[in-house]
Coordinates of C-alpha atoms in Angstrom, one line a residue:
Chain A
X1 CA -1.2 45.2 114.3
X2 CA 0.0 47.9 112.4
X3 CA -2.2 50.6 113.6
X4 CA -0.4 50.1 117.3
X5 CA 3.0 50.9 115.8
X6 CA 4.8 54.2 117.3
X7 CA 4.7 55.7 113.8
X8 CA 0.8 54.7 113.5
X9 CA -0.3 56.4 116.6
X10 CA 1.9 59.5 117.3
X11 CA 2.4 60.0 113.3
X12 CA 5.5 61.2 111.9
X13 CA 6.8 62.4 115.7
X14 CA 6.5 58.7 116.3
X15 CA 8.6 57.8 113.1
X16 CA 12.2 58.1 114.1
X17 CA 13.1 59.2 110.6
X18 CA 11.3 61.9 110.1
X19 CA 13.5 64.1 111.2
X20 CA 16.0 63.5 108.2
X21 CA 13.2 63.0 105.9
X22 CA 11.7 66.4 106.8
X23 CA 15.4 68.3 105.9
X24 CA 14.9 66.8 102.3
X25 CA 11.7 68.8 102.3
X26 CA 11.5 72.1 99.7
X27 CA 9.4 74.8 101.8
X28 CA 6.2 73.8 101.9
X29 CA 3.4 76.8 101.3
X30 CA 1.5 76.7 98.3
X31 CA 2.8 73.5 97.0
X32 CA 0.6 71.0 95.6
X33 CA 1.8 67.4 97.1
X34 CA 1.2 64.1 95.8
X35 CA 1.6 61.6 98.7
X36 CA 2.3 58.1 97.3
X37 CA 0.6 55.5 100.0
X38 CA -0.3 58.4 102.6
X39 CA -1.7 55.2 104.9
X40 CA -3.5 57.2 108.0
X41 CA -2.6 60.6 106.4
X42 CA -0.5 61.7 108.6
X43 CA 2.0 63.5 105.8
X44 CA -0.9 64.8 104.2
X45 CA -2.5 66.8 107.3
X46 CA 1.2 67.6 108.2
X47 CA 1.9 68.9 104.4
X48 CA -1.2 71.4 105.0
X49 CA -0.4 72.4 108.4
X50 CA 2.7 73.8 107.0
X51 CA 1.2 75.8 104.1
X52 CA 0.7 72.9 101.1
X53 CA -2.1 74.2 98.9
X54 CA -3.2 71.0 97.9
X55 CA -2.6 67.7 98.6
X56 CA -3.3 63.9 97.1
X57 CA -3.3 61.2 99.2
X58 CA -3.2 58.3 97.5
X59 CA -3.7 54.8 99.1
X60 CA -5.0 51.1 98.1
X61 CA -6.3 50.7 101.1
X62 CA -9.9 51.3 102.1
X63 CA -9.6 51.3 105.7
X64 CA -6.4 53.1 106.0
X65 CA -7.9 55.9 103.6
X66 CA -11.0 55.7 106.0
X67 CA -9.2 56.4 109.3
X68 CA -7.3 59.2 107.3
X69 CA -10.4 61.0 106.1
X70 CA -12.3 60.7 110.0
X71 CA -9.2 62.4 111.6
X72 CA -9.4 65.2 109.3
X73 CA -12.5 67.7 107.5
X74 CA -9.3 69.4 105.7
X75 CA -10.8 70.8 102.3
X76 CA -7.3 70.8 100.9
X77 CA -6.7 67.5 101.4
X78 CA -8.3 64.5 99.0
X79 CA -8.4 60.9 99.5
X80 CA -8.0 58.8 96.8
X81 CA -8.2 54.9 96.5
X82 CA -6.0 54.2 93.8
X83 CA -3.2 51.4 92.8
X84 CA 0.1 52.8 92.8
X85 CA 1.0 51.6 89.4
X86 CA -2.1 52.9 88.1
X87 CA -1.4 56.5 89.5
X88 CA -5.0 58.1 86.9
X89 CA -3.9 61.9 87.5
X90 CA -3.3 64.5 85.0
X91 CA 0.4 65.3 83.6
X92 CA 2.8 68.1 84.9
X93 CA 0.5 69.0 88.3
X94 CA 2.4 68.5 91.6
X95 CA 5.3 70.5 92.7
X96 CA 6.1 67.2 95.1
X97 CA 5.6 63.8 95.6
X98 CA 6.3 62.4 98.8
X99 CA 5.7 58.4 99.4
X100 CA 6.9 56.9 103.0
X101 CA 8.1 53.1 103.3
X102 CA 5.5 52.4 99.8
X103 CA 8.0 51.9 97.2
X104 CA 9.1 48.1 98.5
X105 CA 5.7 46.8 98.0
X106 CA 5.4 48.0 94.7
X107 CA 5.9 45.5 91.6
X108 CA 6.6 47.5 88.6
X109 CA 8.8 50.5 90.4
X110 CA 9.6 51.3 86.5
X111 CA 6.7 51.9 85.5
X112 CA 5.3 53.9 89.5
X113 CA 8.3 56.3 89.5
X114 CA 7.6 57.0 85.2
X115 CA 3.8 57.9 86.4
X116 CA 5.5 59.9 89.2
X117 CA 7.9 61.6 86.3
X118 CA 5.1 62.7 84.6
X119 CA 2.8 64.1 87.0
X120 CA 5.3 66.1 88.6
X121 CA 5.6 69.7 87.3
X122 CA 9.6 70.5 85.4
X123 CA 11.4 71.2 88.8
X124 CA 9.2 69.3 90.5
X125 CA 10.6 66.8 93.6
X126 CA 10.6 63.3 95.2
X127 CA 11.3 62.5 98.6
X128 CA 10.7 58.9 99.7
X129 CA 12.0 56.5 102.2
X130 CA 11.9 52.5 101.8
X131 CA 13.0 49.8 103.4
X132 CA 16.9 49.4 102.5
X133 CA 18.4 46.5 100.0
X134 CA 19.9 45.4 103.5
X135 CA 16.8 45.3 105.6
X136 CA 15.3 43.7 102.6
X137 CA 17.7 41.2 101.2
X138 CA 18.2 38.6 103.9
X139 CA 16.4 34.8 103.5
X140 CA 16.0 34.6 107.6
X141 CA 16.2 38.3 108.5
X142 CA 16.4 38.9 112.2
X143 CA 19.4 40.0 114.8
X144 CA 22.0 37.2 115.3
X145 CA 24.6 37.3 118.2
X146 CA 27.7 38.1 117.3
X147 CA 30.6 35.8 118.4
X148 CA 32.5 38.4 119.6
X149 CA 29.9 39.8 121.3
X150 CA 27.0 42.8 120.4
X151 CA 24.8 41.6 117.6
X152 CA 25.2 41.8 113.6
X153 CA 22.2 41.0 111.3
X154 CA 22.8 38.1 109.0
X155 CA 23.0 39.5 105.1
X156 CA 22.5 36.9 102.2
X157 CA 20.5 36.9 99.3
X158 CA 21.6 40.6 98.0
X159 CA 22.1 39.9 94.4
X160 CA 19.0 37.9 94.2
X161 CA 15.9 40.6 93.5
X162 CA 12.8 40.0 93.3
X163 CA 9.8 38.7 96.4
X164 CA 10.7 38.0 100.0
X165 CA 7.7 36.9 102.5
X166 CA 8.0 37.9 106.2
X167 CA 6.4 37.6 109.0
X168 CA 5.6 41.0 110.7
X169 CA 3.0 41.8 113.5
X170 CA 1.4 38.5 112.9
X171 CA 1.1 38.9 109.2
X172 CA 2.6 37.4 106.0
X173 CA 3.7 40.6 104.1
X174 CA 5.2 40.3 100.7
X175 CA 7.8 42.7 99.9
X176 CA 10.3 43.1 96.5
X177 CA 13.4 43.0 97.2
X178 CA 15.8 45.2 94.9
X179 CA 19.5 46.1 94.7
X180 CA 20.7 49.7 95.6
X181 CA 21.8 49.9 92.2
X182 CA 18.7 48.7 90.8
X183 CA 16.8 51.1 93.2
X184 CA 18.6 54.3 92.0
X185 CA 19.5 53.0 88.0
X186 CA 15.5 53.0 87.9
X187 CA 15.3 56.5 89.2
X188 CA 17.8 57.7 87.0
X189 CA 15.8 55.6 84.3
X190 CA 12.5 57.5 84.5
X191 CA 14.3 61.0 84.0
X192 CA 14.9 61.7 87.7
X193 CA 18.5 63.6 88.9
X194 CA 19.2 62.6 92.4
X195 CA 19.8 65.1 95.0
X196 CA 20.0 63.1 97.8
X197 CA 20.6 59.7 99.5
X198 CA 20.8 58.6 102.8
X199 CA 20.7 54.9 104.5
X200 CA 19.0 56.0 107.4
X201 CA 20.5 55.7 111.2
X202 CA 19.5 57.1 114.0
X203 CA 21.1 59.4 116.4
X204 CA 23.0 60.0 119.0
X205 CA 20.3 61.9 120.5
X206 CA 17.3 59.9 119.1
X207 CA 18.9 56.4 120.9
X208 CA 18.9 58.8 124.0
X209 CA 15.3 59.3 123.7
X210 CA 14.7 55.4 122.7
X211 CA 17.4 53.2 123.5
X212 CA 15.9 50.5 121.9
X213 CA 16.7 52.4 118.6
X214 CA 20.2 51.5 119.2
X215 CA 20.9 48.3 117.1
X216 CA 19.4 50.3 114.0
X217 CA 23.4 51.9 114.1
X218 CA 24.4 48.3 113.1
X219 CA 22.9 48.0 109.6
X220 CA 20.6 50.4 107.2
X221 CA 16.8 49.7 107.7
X222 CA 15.7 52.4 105.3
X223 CA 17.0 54.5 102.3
X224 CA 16.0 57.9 102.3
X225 CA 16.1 59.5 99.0
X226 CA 15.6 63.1 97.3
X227 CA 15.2 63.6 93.1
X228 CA 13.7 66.3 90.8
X229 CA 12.5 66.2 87.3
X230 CA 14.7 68.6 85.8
X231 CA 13.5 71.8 84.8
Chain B
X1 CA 50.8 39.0 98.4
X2 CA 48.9 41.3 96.1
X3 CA 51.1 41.0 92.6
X4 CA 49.8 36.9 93.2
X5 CA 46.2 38.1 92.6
X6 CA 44.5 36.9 89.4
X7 CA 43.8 40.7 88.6
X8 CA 47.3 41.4 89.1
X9 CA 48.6 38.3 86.9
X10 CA 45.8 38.3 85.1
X11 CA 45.3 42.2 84.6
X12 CA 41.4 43.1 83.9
X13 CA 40.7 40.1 82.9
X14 CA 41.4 38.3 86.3
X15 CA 39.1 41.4 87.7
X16 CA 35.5 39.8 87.5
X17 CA 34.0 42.8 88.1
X18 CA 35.7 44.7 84.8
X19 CA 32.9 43.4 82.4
X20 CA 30.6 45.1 84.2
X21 CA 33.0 48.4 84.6
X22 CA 33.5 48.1 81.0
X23 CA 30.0 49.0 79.9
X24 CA 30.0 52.1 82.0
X25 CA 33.0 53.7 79.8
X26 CA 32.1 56.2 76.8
X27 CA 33.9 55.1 73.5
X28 CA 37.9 55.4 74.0
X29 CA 39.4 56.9 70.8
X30 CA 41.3 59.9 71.3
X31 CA 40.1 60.1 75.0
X32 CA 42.2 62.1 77.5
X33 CA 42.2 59.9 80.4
X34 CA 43.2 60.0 83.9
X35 CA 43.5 56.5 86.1
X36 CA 43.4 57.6 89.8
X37 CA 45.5 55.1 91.7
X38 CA 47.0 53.2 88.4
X39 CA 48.5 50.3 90.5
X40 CA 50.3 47.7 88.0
X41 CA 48.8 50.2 84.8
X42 CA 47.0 47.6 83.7
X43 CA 43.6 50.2 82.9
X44 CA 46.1 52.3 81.2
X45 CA 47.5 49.8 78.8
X46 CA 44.3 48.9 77.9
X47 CA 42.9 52.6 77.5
X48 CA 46.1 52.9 75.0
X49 CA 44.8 49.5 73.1
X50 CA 41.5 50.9 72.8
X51 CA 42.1 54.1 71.3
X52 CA 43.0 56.9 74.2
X53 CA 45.1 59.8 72.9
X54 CA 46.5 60.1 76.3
X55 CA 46.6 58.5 79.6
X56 CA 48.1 59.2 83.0
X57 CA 48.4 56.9 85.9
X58 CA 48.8 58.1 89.3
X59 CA 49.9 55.9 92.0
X60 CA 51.5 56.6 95.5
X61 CA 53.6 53.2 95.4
X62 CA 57.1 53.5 93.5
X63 CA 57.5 50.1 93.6
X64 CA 53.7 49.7 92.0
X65 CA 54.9 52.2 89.4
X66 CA 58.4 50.5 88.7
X67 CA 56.3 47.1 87.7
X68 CA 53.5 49.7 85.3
X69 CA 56.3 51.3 84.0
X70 CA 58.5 48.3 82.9
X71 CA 55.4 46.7 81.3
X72 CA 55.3 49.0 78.3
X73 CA 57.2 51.6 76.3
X74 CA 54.4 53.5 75.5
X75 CA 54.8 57.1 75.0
X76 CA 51.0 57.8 75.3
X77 CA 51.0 57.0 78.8
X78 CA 52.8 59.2 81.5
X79 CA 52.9 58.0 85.1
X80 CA 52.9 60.0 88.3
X81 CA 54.0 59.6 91.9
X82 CA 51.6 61.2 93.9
X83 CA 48.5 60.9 96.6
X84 CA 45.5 61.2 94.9
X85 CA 44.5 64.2 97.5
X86 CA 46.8 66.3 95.8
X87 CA 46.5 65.8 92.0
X88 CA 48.7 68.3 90.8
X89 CA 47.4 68.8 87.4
X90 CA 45.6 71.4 85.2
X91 CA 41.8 72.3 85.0
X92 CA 39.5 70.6 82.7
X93 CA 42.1 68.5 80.8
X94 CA 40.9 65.2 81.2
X95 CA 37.8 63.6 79.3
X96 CA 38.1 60.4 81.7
X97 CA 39.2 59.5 85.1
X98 CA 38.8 56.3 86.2
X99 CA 39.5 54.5 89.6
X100 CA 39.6 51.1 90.5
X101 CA 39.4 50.1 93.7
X102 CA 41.6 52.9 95.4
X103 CA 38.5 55.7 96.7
X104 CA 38.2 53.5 99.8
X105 CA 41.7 54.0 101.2
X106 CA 41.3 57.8 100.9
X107 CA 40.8 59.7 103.7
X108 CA 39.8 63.2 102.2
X109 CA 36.8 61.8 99.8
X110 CA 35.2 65.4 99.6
X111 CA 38.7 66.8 98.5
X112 CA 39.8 64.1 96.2
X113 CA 36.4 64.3 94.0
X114 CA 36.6 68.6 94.0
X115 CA 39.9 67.7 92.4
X116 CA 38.5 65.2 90.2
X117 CA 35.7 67.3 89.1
X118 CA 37.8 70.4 88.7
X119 CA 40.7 68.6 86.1
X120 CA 37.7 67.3 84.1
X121 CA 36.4 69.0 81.4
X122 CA 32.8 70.0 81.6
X123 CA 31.2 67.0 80.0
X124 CA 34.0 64.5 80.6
X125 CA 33.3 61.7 83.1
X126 CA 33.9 59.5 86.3
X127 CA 33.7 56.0 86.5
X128 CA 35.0 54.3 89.4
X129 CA 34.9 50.9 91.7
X130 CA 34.9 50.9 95.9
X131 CA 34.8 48.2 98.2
X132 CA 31.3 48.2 99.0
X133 CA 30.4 49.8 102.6
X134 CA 28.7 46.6 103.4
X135 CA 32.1 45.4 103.0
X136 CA 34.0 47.6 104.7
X137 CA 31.4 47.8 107.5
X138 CA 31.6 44.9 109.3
X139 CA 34.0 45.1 112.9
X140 CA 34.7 41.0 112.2
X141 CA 34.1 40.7 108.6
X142 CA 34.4 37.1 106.9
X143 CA 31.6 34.4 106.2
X144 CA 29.8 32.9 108.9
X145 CA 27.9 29.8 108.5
X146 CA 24.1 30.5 108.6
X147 CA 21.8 28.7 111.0
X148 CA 19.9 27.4 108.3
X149 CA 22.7 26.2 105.6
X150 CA 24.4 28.4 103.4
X151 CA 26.8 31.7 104.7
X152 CA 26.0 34.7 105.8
X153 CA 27.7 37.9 106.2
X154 CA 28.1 39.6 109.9
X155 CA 26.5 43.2 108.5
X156 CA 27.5 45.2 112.1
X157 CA 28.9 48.5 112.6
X158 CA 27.2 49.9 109.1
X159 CA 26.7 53.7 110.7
X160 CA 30.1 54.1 112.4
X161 CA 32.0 55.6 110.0
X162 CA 35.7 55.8 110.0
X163 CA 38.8 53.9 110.0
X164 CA 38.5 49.9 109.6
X165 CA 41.9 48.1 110.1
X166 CA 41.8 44.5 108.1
X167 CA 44.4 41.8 107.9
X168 CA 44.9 40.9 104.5
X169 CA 47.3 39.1 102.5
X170 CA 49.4 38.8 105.5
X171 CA 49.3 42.8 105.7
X172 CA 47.7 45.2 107.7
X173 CA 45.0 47.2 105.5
X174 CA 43.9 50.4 106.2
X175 CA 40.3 51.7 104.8
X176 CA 37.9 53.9 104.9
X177 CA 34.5 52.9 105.6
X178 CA 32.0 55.2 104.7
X179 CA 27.7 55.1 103.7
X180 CA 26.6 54.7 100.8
X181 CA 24.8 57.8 101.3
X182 CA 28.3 59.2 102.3
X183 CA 30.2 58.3 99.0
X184 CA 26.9 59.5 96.7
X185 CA 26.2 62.9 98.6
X186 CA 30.1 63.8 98.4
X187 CA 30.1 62.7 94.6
X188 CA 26.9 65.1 94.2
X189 CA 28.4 68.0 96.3
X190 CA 31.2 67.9 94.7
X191 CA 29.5 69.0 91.3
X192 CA 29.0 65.8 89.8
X193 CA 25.7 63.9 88.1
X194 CA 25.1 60.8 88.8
X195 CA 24.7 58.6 85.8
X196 CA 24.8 54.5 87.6
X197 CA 25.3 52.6 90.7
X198 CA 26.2 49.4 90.7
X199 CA 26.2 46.7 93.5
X200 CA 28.2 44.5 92.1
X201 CA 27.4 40.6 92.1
X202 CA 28.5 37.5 89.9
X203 CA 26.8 36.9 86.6
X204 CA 25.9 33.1 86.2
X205 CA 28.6 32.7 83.5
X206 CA 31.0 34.2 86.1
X207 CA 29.9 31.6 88.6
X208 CA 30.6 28.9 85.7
X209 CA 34.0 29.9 84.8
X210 CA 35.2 30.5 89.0
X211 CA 32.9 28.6 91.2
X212 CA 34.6 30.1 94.0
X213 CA 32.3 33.6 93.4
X214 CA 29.1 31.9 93.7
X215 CA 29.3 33.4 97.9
X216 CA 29.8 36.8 96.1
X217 CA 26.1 36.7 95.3
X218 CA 24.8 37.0 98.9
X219 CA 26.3 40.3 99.6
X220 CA 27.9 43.0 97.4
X221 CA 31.9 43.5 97.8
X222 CA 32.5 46.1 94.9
X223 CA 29.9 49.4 94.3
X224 CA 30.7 50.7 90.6
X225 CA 30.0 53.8 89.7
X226 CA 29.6 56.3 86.8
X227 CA 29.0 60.4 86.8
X228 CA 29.7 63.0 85.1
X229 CA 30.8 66.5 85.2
X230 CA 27.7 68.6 83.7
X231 CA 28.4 70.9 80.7

């Protein structure tokens, strides 16, 4: 299951974007971090390795929030089990608010990245990844062979939002499937500027290091994206 | 060829993506207003008809000019031989510029939009229409039957940016394909806010009045976009 994945066991060096993610970070010491689904925690205990003052890790699940607080006795760090939506912290606190491959699970983005809005300080930043519109959109997503050869995945559905069931590491996982448009007209919506987007592909040098990375050049499997409240 | 397209017979209103554009304009009336690669002027006449003190078209195509020019007499509306990459006009003169269709044949993005953002008055704003890069991706693009009903469209080649030579209308085509982080980043490096993105799709009623878009719905051709220079 999940907690075999690359990205589950080696952390973020086992999440190929990281390193693009970690470029649309603002220095880190002293900055109190919000982090939107933290999962095992392994943004959080990264966060405080490289100076965070404080950080929130926010998750709806138990056992992931479990395995995060046994890897680490980090007084700096909290754990709390919360819905995203819900999102019970006080106004104007964090300087960032980081949330990794959450956002497509999450119902009401409107109202989450409002929340977000409001508990980040004037000046205050988002960085998040997701799963891209294209990754997302398809009623039979999977690699096809191309007839001319190499392989092109098979995009339909785009324009038509709203819950698409997979199955992924034998589970049915229910995710919401939204336009680019949508994705970023929300943003804008809740008061963010946008700094920064990026549909994600890997590199040269990181297909060297895992070939099977390699197809990921074909189409966009996740949107990275960095906004601020403005000040 | 391209004068036998319903936009270009039909002018705006053969352009099913124009209601949607048409939203994204600020109120016309005594607007300033620069159309970046005018083709048949058909933006421009209507900018006239709905108030704009002043309108320029710019096109590189004579010929496209000849046909703009011969359509109207009106002395609100200049028109201009030249590549967009040069734009040899003054700073902060224009309240408007809008482009239909034209960014995703030009080569020098970055130095087209400085352009853009330097003859626009602080304030004054961009809206604009591409060919979507999941349109312009694709090595072999065109509908493929899915292998479950329906049609599908080949999404291959989305991280290789660069030239994409098409066959179209019995000519040769030369674009540009670029990200969708691409295009945004070199909007906001260039100086610009982002206000919209749009992937565009069919409304139902556009599906009722031309059954022939109803495909258009299972991936975007057209991203729309608005911005503005800050103040």
């Amino acid at each position: 299951g999940y907690s075999a994945l690359p990205r589950s066991v080696a952390g973020l060096e086992g999440a190929p974007e990281w390193p693009a993610l970690r470029t649309l970070l603002p220095p880190m010491p002293g900055l109190r971090v919000l982090d939107l689904g933290c999962g095992f925690g392994w943004f959080c205990r990264w966060a405080r390795g490289a100076g965070a003052g404080q950080v929130i890790g926010l998750d709806l699940s138990a056992r992931m929030l479990g395995r995060a607080r046994a890897m680490t006795d980090d007084p700096g760090i909290a754990w709390l089990r919360a819905d995203l939506a819900g999102l019970p912290l006080a106004p104007a606190r964090f300087d960032l608010a980081w949330s990794s491959l959450a956002f497509h699970y999450v119902k009401d983005l409107a109202g989450l990245l409002a929340a977000v809005h409001r508990v980040l300080r004037p000046g205050g930043r988002l960085v998040a990844s997701l799963e891209h519109p294209v990754f997302t959109a398809p009623r039979r997503p999977g690699w096809r062979q191309a007839d001319f050869g190499g392989w092109h995945w098979p995009l339909d559905g785009y324009g038509q939002e709203g819950q698409r069931a997979v199955d992924w590491l034998g589970a049915r996982v229910v995710k919401q499937h939204r336009t680019l448009g949508t994705l970023l007209n929300t943003l804008l919506r809740a008061g963010f500027v946008l700094d920064h987007v990026e549909d994600w592909v890997p590199t040269e040098a990181a297909i060297a290091a895992r070939p099977e990375l390699a197809k990921e050049r074909e189409r966009p499997i996740f949107l990275l994206l960095a906004a601020h409240r403005p000040g």
